[in-house]
Amino acid sequence: MNVLSLFDLSASQIKHVLELAGAIKVHPAGYQSSLKGRSIAMLFEKPSLRTRVSFEVGIHQLGGQAIYLDAQMVEPGQRETEEDIARNLACWTQGIVARVFKHDTLKQLTASKIPVINALCDQHHPCQSLADILTIQERYPVDLRVVDILYLGEGNNVCQSLMVGAAALDLKLTVITPPQFGPNQDFMAQLNAQYPHHKVVVGTDLNAVEHADVVYTDTWLSMGDTRSEQETLAAFSPYQVNQALVERLQATTVLHCLPAHRNHEVTDEVLDGPLSSVLQQAENRLYVQKALLHMIYQELGA
Ligand code: CP
Ligand code: NVA
């Protein structure tokens, strides 16, 4: 199976990965052979700290081998096609974890039969949102459907994956973006088709939001974006996560996928303050990715 986005997992598979991640976090020793004898290629077109390290460490802890491939060396689409790269990787490895500029590149990498996992593209960041939801579950050990989650910023890859996860699990998520910076229309159509009864609300008026338990933000300018900093600051500054906002909303948790652009989308005071769970969120990348790999290779028999 491929995980190009959370649309590729059923709601019950998402729940299962989250439960398994919790179990792996408590009992890592029970999963030391999940990837025994398997090698996973990690093809990255963009920089990464958390995703690269958490996948490499996770694959190692599951008994497998990670092989990092810098796209500047492999030159997808230039030195050879993405399909040819995938077919060659399938001669020696059992999976591809890929961070790419365009979602279509991931589709091209599915030309071989080995699983492809999205490690971030322009539209989705599924492993991030699994970690986000695990973190929210740990912060609120209740039925998550009562928790009010607010995402502030651009309707980007991180936002869209969070929206799919929230829709799948029936969570209350409000997404507030500047006008013209909301989620992609094709994405919205897919979300509404797959989860017609979801509780994800999209808008632009932050003043209309009266309360949020969780406030989540991400960079205003994603990797590969070409918008000017001047235009970005003008549009996004009213949507900054700062102390006055979290107090007004009576928020109890602040999340950020990181890397943070301090004092742009979030102030130092909030990011380093008592509501911030960003390092727990980063740590949880390890467990959800191990769970996803265990499910794909052990339970689904890839
Ligand atoms: N959150 C995240 O994916 O971080 P990196 O870009 O450092 O991998
Ligand atoms: N939206 C950000 C996420 C980084 C983890 C980006 O794509 O750059």
mmCIF file of C-alpha atoms and ligand atoms in Angstrom:
data_model
loop_
_atom_site.group_PDB
_atom_site.id
_atom_site.type_symbol
_atom_site.label_atom_id
_atom_site.label_comp_id
_atom_site.label_asym_id
_atom_site.label_seq_id
_atom_site.Cartn_x
_atom_site.Cartn_y
_atom_site.Cartn_z
ATOM 1 C CA MET A 1 0.000 0.000 0.000
ATOM 2 C CA ASN A 2 0.996 3.630 -0.446
ATOM 3 C CA VAL A 3 0.462 6.505 1.978
ATOM 4 C CA LEU A 4 0.575 9.544 -0.293
ATOM 5 C CA SER A 5 -1.900 11.277 2.003
ATOM 6 C CA LEU A 6 -4.202 10.378 4.885
ATOM 7 C CA PHE A 7 -6.904 9.839 2.248
ATOM 8 C CA ASP A 8 -5.096 6.530 1.585
ATOM 9 C CA LEU A 9 -5.867 5.278 5.104
ATOM 10 C CA SER A 10 -9.356 4.416 6.304
ATOM 11 C CA ALA A 11 -10.610 6.034 9.499
ATOM 12 C CA SER A 12 -10.125 2.721 11.304
ATOM 13 C CA GLN A 13 -6.546 2.438 9.992
ATOM 14 C CA ILE A 14 -5.789 5.953 11.258
ATOM 15 C CA LYS A 15 -7.180 5.010 14.680
ATOM 16 C CA HIS A 16 -5.170 1.795 14.611
ATOM 17 C CA VAL A 17 -1.904 3.596 13.768
ATOM 18 C CA LEU A 18 -2.496 6.026 16.644
ATOM 19 C CA GLU A 19 -3.193 3.211 19.115
ATOM 20 C CA LEU A 20 -0.202 1.241 17.870
ATOM 21 C CA ALA A 21 1.993 4.339 18.175
ATOM 22 C CA GLY A 22 0.969 4.643 21.812
ATOM 23 C CA ALA A 23 1.822 0.979 22.383
ATOM 24 C CA ILE A 24 5.189 1.310 20.616
ATOM 25 C CA LYS A 25 6.009 4.354 22.709
ATOM 26 C CA VAL A 26 5.491 2.344 25.910
ATOM 27 C CA HIS A 27 6.910 -1.013 24.733
ATOM 28 C CA PRO A 28 9.460 -0.368 21.950
ATOM 29 C CA ALA A 29 11.157 -3.716 22.578
ATOM 30 C CA GLY A 30 8.168 -5.585 21.158
ATOM 31 C CA TYR A 31 8.749 -4.120 17.693
ATOM 32 C CA GLN A 32 12.478 -4.618 17.127
ATOM 33 C CA SER A 33 12.020 -6.999 14.196
ATOM 34 C CA SER A 34 9.154 -5.355 12.310
ATOM 35 C CA LEU A 35 11.497 -4.344 9.476
ATOM 36 C CA LYS A 36 14.090 -7.114 9.893
ATOM 37 C CA GLY A 37 15.909 -7.714 6.620
ATOM 38 C CA ARG A 38 14.230 -4.741 4.939
ATOM 39 C CA SER A 39 15.814 -1.606 3.507
ATOM 40 C CA ILE A 40 13.870 1.609 2.980
ATOM 41 C CA ALA A 41 15.015 4.337 0.579
ATOM 42 C CA MET A 42 14.521 7.919 1.766
ATOM 43 C CA LEU A 43 14.445 10.299 -1.187
ATOM 44 C CA PHE A 44 14.406 13.947 -0.103
ATOM 45 C CA GLU A 45 14.102 16.921 -2.471
ATOM 46 C CA LYS A 46 13.807 19.436 0.398
ATOM 47 C CA PRO A 47 15.591 20.039 3.707
ATOM 48 C CA SER A 48 14.478 18.210 6.841
ATOM 49 C CA LEU A 49 15.489 17.748 10.447
ATOM 50 C CA ARG A 50 12.584 15.998 12.211
ATOM 51 C CA THR A 51 11.297 13.839 9.366
ATOM 52 C CA ARG A 52 14.665 12.562 8.275
ATOM 53 C CA VAL A 53 15.985 11.793 11.746
ATOM 54 C CA SER A 54 12.752 10.303 13.098
ATOM 55 C CA PHE A 55 12.392 8.022 10.063
ATOM 56 C CA GLU A 56 16.044 6.939 10.144
ATOM 57 C CA VAL A 57 15.950 6.263 13.887
ATOM 58 C CA GLY A 58 12.539 4.574 13.642
ATOM 59 C CA ILE A 59 13.589 2.269 10.798
ATOM 60 C CA HIS A 60 16.734 1.356 12.755
ATOM 61 C CA GLN A 61 14.692 0.640 15.904
ATOM 62 C CA LEU A 62 12.378 -1.622 13.865
ATOM 63 C CA GLY A 63 15.392 -3.669 12.735
ATOM 64 C CA GLY A 64 15.568 -2.242 9.213
ATOM 65 C CA GLN A 65 18.000 -0.127 7.230
ATOM 66 C CA ALA A 66 17.319 3.408 5.992
ATOM 67 C CA ILE A 67 19.203 4.690 2.946
ATOM 68 C CA TYR A 68 19.108 8.481 2.619
ATOM 69 C CA LEU A 69 19.159 9.766 -0.948
ATOM 70 C CA ASP A 70 19.716 13.442 -1.487
ATOM 71 C CA ALA A 71 17.685 14.465 -4.538
ATOM 72 C CA GLN A 72 20.558 16.678 -5.671
ATOM 73 C CA MET A 73 22.510 13.476 -6.187
ATOM 74 C CA VAL A 74 19.700 11.420 -7.722
ATOM 75 C CA GLU A 75 18.201 14.312 -9.747
ATOM 76 C CA PRO A 76 14.649 12.973 -10.183
ATOM 77 C CA GLY A 77 13.221 13.937 -13.568
ATOM 78 C CA GLN A 78 16.611 15.094 -14.807
ATOM 79 C CA ARG A 79 19.163 12.313 -14.536
ATOM 80 C CA GLU A 80 16.345 9.787 -14.966
ATOM 81 C CA THR A 81 12.580 9.691 -14.576
ATOM 82 C CA GLU A 82 10.873 9.270 -11.224
ATOM 83 C CA GLU A 83 9.350 6.016 -12.503
ATOM 84 C CA ASP A 84 12.773 4.635 -13.445
ATOM 85 C CA ILE A 85 14.175 5.645 -10.048
ATOM 86 C CA ALA A 86 11.339 3.794 -8.309
ATOM 87 C CA ARG A 87 11.729 0.672 -10.470
ATOM 88 C CA ASN A 88 15.456 0.588 -9.699
ATOM 89 C CA LEU A 89 14.949 1.175 -5.979
ATOM 90 C CA ALA A 90 12.537 -1.778 -5.985
ATOM 91 C CA CYS A 91 15.429 -4.034 -7.096
ATOM 92 C CA TRP A 92 17.124 -3.546 -3.738
ATOM 93 C CA THR A 93 14.781 -1.903 -1.258
ATOM 94 C CA GLN A 94 11.309 -2.635 0.060
ATOM 95 C CA GLY A 95 9.911 0.908 0.319
ATOM 96 C CA ILE A 96 10.340 4.580 -0.489
ATOM 97 C CA VAL A 97 9.885 7.439 1.964
ATOM 98 C CA ALA A 98 9.845 10.606 -0.143
ATOM 99 C CA ARG A 99 9.822 14.355 0.518
ATOM 100 C CA VAL A 100 9.067 16.118 -2.742
ATOM 101 C CA PHE A 101 8.019 19.460 -4.178
ATOM 102 C CA LYS A 102 5.024 18.180 -6.127
ATOM 103 C CA HIS A 103 2.433 15.636 -5.058
ATOM 104 C CA ASP A 104 2.521 14.196 -8.607
ATOM 105 C CA THR A 105 6.123 13.113 -8.044
ATOM 106 C CA LEU A 106 4.880 10.752 -5.336
ATOM 107 C CA LYS A 107 2.406 9.261 -7.783
ATOM 108 C CA GLN A 108 5.230 8.723 -10.286
ATOM 109 C CA LEU A 109 7.241 6.953 -7.581
ATOM 110 C CA THR A 110 4.433 4.400 -7.218
ATOM 111 C CA ALA A 111 5.477 2.979 -10.624
ATOM 112 C CA SER A 112 7.078 0.064 -8.799
ATOM 113 C CA LYS A 113 5.111 -2.153 -6.443
ATOM 114 C CA ILE A 114 6.979 -1.182 -3.264
ATOM 115 C CA PRO A 115 5.151 1.068 -0.774
ATOM 116 C CA VAL A 116 5.642 4.831 -1.051
ATOM 117 C CA ILE A 117 5.177 7.008 2.059
ATOM 118 C CA ASN A 118 4.805 10.782 1.781
ATOM 119 C CA ALA A 119 7.320 12.573 3.990
ATOM 120 C CA LEU A 120 5.869 15.982 2.894
ATOM 121 C CA CYS A 121 4.845 17.383 -0.452
ATOM 122 C CA ASP A 122 3.161 20.626 -1.512
ATOM 123 C CA GLN A 123 -0.296 19.293 -0.567
ATOM 124 C CA HIS A 124 0.116 16.880 2.320
ATOM 125 C CA HIS A 125 2.215 15.945 5.348
ATOM 126 C CA PRO A 126 0.416 12.815 6.619
ATOM 127 C CA CYS A 127 3.060 11.654 9.105
ATOM 128 C CA GLN A 128 2.970 15.087 10.725
ATOM 129 C CA SER A 129 -0.760 15.021 11.305
ATOM 130 C CA LEU A 130 -0.631 11.527 12.784
ATOM 131 C CA ALA A 131 1.861 12.905 15.325
ATOM 132 C CA ASP A 132 -0.292 15.998 15.845
ATOM 133 C CA ILE A 133 -3.364 13.925 16.685
ATOM 134 C CA LEU A 134 -1.394 11.562 18.936
ATOM 135 C CA THR A 135 -0.127 14.622 20.814
ATOM 136 C CA ILE A 136 -3.622 16.051 21.183
ATOM 137 C CA GLN A 137 -4.837 12.666 22.440
ATOM 138 C CA GLU A 138 -2.047 12.595 25.030
ATOM 139 C CA ARG A 139 -2.836 16.157 26.122
ATOM 140 C CA TYR A 140 -6.579 15.423 26.409
ATOM 141 C CA PRO A 141 -7.136 11.837 27.538
ATOM 142 C CA VAL A 142 -10.853 12.106 26.781
ATOM 143 C CA ASP A 143 -13.051 11.511 23.765
ATOM 144 C CA LEU A 144 -11.188 13.780 21.331
ATOM 145 C CA ARG A 145 -14.434 14.788 19.659
ATOM 146 C CA VAL A 146 -15.079 17.279 22.489
ATOM 147 C CA VAL A 147 -11.767 19.115 21.982
ATOM 148 C CA ASP A 148 -11.865 22.391 20.013
ATOM 149 C CA ILE A 149 -8.899 22.571 17.655
ATOM 150 C CA LEU A 150 -7.972 25.777 15.835
ATOM 151 C CA TYR A 151 -5.470 25.926 12.987
ATOM 152 C CA LEU A 152 -4.227 29.416 12.127
ATOM 153 C CA GLY A 153 -2.099 30.312 9.130
ATOM 154 C CA GLU A 154 -1.872 29.115 5.555
ATOM 155 C CA GLY A 155 -4.090 26.296 4.282
ATOM 156 C CA ASN A 156 -0.924 24.413 3.411
ATOM 157 C CA ASN A 157 0.298 20.807 3.451
ATOM 158 C CA VAL A 158 0.314 20.588 7.264
ATOM 159 C CA CYS A 159 -3.134 22.154 7.487
ATOM 160 C CA GLN A 160 -4.655 19.933 4.802
ATOM 161 C CA SER A 161 -3.339 16.732 6.383
ATOM 162 C CA LEU A 162 -4.656 17.845 9.761
ATOM 163 C CA MET A 163 -8.022 18.445 8.101
ATOM 164 C CA VAL A 164 -8.109 14.894 6.705
ATOM 165 C CA GLY A 165 -7.148 13.400 10.074
ATOM 166 C CA ALA A 166 -9.763 15.504 11.849
ATOM 167 C CA ALA A 167 -12.445 14.601 9.311
ATOM 168 C CA ALA A 168 -11.626 10.894 9.575
ATOM 169 C CA LEU A 169 -11.856 10.954 13.369
ATOM 170 C CA ASP A 170 -14.857 13.291 13.525
ATOM 171 C CA LEU A 171 -12.872 15.983 15.367
ATOM 172 C CA LYS A 172 -13.916 19.636 15.689
ATOM 173 C CA LEU A 173 -11.342 21.602 13.703
ATOM 174 C CA THR A 174 -11.612 25.264 12.731
ATOM 175 C CA VAL A 175 -9.170 26.485 10.071
ATOM 176 C CA ILE A 176 -8.645 30.240 9.883
ATOM 177 C CA THR A 177 -6.468 31.613 7.082
ATOM 178 C CA PRO A 178 -6.038 35.012 5.466
ATOM 179 C CA PRO A 179 -8.351 35.510 2.473
ATOM 180 C CA GLN A 180 -6.856 33.846 -0.646
ATOM 181 C CA PHE A 181 -4.653 31.541 1.458
ATOM 182 C CA GLY A 182 -7.142 28.828 2.340
ATOM 183 C CA PRO A 183 -6.968 25.136 1.477
ATOM 184 C CA ASN A 184 -6.923 24.101 -2.156
ATOM 185 C CA GLN A 185 -10.356 23.768 -3.829
ATOM 186 C CA ASP A 186 -9.646 20.315 -5.313
ATOM 187 C CA PHE A 187 -8.538 19.206 -1.872
ATOM 188 C CA MET A 188 -11.769 20.520 -0.309
ATOM 189 C CA ALA A 189 -13.805 18.598 -2.892
ATOM 190 C CA GLN A 190 -11.945 15.396 -2.032
ATOM 191 C CA LEU A 191 -12.393 15.985 1.703
ATOM 192 C CA ASN A 192 -16.117 16.611 1.331
ATOM 193 C CA ALA A 193 -16.529 13.564 -0.886
ATOM 194 C CA GLN A 194 -14.640 11.172 1.391
ATOM 195 C CA TYR A 195 -16.023 12.578 4.668
ATOM 196 C CA PRO A 196 -19.351 14.272 3.858
ATOM 197 C CA HIS A 197 -20.252 14.742 7.548
ATOM 198 C CA HIS A 198 -16.928 16.121 8.758
ATOM 199 C CA LYS A 199 -16.715 18.844 11.404
ATOM 200 C CA VAL A 200 -13.969 20.906 9.802
ATOM 201 C CA VAL A 201 -14.903 24.566 9.359
ATOM 202 C CA VAL A 202 -12.840 26.893 7.157
ATOM 203 C CA GLY A 203 -12.931 30.705 7.440
ATOM 204 C CA THR A 204 -10.908 33.904 7.533
ATOM 205 C CA ASP A 205 -12.302 35.801 10.531
ATOM 206 C CA LEU A 206 -10.211 35.154 13.626
ATOM 207 C CA ASN A 207 -12.345 37.520 15.703
ATOM 208 C CA ALA A 208 -15.326 35.210 15.168
ATOM 209 C CA VAL A 209 -13.518 32.401 17.001
ATOM 210 C CA GLU A 210 -14.402 32.627 20.696
ATOM 211 C CA HIS A 211 -12.632 29.612 22.121
ATOM 212 C CA ALA A 212 -10.090 26.927 21.268
ATOM 213 C CA ASP A 213 -8.497 24.262 23.438
ATOM 214 C CA VAL A 214 -5.687 23.659 20.960
ATOM 215 C CA VAL A 215 -4.137 26.385 18.799
ATOM 216 C CA TYR A 216 -1.965 25.092 15.948
ATOM 217 C CA THR A 217 0.123 27.150 13.550
ATOM 218 C CA ASP A 218 2.774 26.569 10.896
ATOM 219 C CA THR A 219 5.135 28.717 8.886
ATOM 220 C CA TRP A 220 3.558 31.424 6.732
ATOM 221 C CA LEU A 221 5.961 30.569 3.904
ATOM 222 C CA SER A 222 6.506 26.910 3.100
ATOM 223 C CA MET A 223 9.555 25.366 1.463
ATOM 224 C CA GLY A 224 9.363 26.010 -2.259
ATOM 225 C CA ASP A 225 6.996 28.992 -1.932
ATOM 226 C CA THR A 226 8.092 31.981 -3.961
ATOM 227 C CA ARG A 227 5.845 34.663 -2.407
ATOM 228 C CA SER A 228 7.735 37.718 -1.131
ATOM 229 C CA GLU A 229 8.291 38.144 2.597
ATOM 230 C CA GLN A 230 6.689 41.586 2.390
ATOM 231 C CA GLU A 231 3.460 40.188 0.915
ATOM 232 C CA THR A 232 3.475 37.322 3.396
ATOM 233 C CA LEU A 233 3.868 39.543 6.442
ATOM 234 C CA ALA A 234 1.152 41.916 5.240
ATOM 235 C CA ALA A 235 -1.378 39.113 4.794
ATOM 236 C CA PHE A 236 -0.509 36.907 7.766
ATOM 237 C CA SER A 237 0.506 39.234 10.611
ATOM 238 C CA PRO A 238 -3.060 39.495 11.994
ATOM 239 C CA TYR A 239 -3.028 35.709 12.394
ATOM 240 C CA GLN A 240 -0.019 35.494 14.701
ATOM 241 C CA VAL A 241 -0.255 33.146 17.687
ATOM 242 C CA ASN A 242 0.692 35.350 20.626
ATOM 243 C CA GLN A 243 -0.022 35.583 24.340
ATOM 244 C CA ALA A 244 -3.016 37.893 23.931
ATOM 245 C CA LEU A 245 -4.629 35.457 21.492
ATOM 246 C CA VAL A 246 -4.130 32.292 23.538
ATOM 247 C CA GLU A 247 -5.477 34.124 26.601
ATOM 248 C CA ARG A 248 -8.523 35.392 24.723
ATOM 249 C CA LEU A 249 -9.272 31.893 23.378
ATOM 250 C CA GLN A 250 -8.533 30.284 26.774
ATOM 251 C CA ALA A 251 -6.333 27.811 24.945
ATOM 252 C CA THR A 252 -4.581 25.079 26.902
ATOM 253 C CA THR A 253 -2.246 23.712 24.220
ATOM 254 C CA VAL A 254 -0.193 25.283 21.446
ATOM 255 C CA LEU A 255 1.167 23.157 18.610
ATOM 256 C CA HIS A 256 3.560 23.813 15.734
ATOM 257 C CA CYS A 257 5.015 21.207 13.379
ATOM 258 C CA LEU A 258 8.360 23.104 13.363
ATOM 259 C CA PRO A 259 10.594 24.567 12.109
ATOM 260 C CA ALA A 260 9.188 27.733 13.678
ATOM 261 C CA HIS A 261 9.827 31.219 12.411
ATOM 262 C CA ARG A 262 9.975 32.846 15.804
ATOM 263 C CA ASN A 263 7.992 36.042 16.263
ATOM 264 C CA HIS A 264 6.349 35.609 12.880
ATOM 265 C CA GLU A 265 3.620 32.945 13.106
ATOM 266 C CA VAL A 266 4.258 32.404 16.835
ATOM 267 C CA THR A 267 5.941 34.519 19.472
ATOM 268 C CA ASP A 268 8.850 33.335 21.592
ATOM 269 C CA GLU A 269 6.668 33.820 24.661
ATOM 270 C CA VAL A 270 4.092 31.297 23.451
ATOM 271 C CA LEU A 271 6.467 28.858 21.747
ATOM 272 C CA ASP A 272 8.628 28.612 24.860
ATOM 273 C CA GLY A 273 5.734 28.985 27.284
ATOM 274 C CA PRO A 274 3.761 26.475 29.362
ATOM 275 C CA LEU A 275 1.087 25.759 26.720
ATOM 276 C CA SER A 276 3.590 24.719 24.090
ATOM 277 C CA SER A 277 3.698 20.979 23.305
ATOM 278 C CA VAL A 278 5.858 21.288 20.221
ATOM 279 C CA LEU A 279 8.654 18.990 21.382
ATOM 280 C CA GLN A 280 6.195 16.297 22.450
ATOM 281 C CA GLN A 281 4.733 16.679 18.971
ATOM 282 C CA ALA A 282 8.194 16.330 17.379
ATOM 283 C CA GLU A 283 9.004 13.282 19.520
ATOM 284 C CA ASN A 284 5.731 11.656 18.509
ATOM 285 C CA ARG A 285 6.801 11.668 14.862
ATOM 286 C CA LEU A 286 8.993 8.696 15.762
ATOM 287 C CA TYR A 287 6.180 6.577 17.198
ATOM 288 C CA VAL A 288 3.537 7.232 14.550
ATOM 289 C CA GLN A 289 5.992 6.509 11.747
ATOM 290 C CA LYS A 290 7.131 3.280 13.439
ATOM 291 C CA ALA A 291 3.467 2.339 13.805
ATOM 292 C CA LEU A 292 2.756 3.115 10.168
ATOM 293 C CA LEU A 293 5.726 1.044 9.021
ATOM 294 C CA HIS A 294 4.776 -1.842 11.331
ATOM 295 C CA MET A 295 1.236 -1.812 9.963
ATOM 296 C CA ILE A 296 2.378 -1.723 6.328
ATOM 297 C CA TYR A 297 5.067 -4.396 6.586
ATOM 298 C CA GLN A 298 3.849 -6.718 9.346
ATOM 299 C CA GLU A 299 0.074 -6.496 9.337
ATOM 300 C CA LEU A 300 -0.562 -5.759 5.651
ATOM 301 C CA GLY A 301 2.341 -7.939 4.562
ATOM 302 C CA ALA A 302 4.041 -5.537 2.130
HETATM 303 N N1 CP B 1 7.923 19.009 10.936
HETATM 304 C C1 CP B 1 8.791 18.576 9.999
HETATM 305 O O1 CP B 1 8.424 17.850 9.073
HETATM 306 O O2 CP B 1 10.068 18.973 10.200
HETATM 307 P P1 CP B 1 11.265 18.819 9.160
HETATM 308 O O3 CP B 1 10.930 19.679 7.976
HETATM 309 O O4 CP B 1 12.481 19.271 9.895
HETATM 310 O O5 CP B 1 11.352 17.376 8.761
HETATM 311 N N1 NVA B 2 4.474 23.893 5.661
HETATM 312 C C1 NVA B 2 5.877 23.672 5.931
HETATM 313 C C2 NVA B 2 6.043 22.466 6.800
HETATM 314 C C3 NVA B 2 7.447 22.149 7.186
HETATM 315 C C4 NVA B 2 7.551 20.915 8.028
HETATM 316 C C5 NVA B 2 6.629 23.509 4.627
HETATM 317 O O1 NVA B 2 6.128 22.836 3.722
HETATM 318 O O2 NVA B 2 7.713 24.077 4.506
#
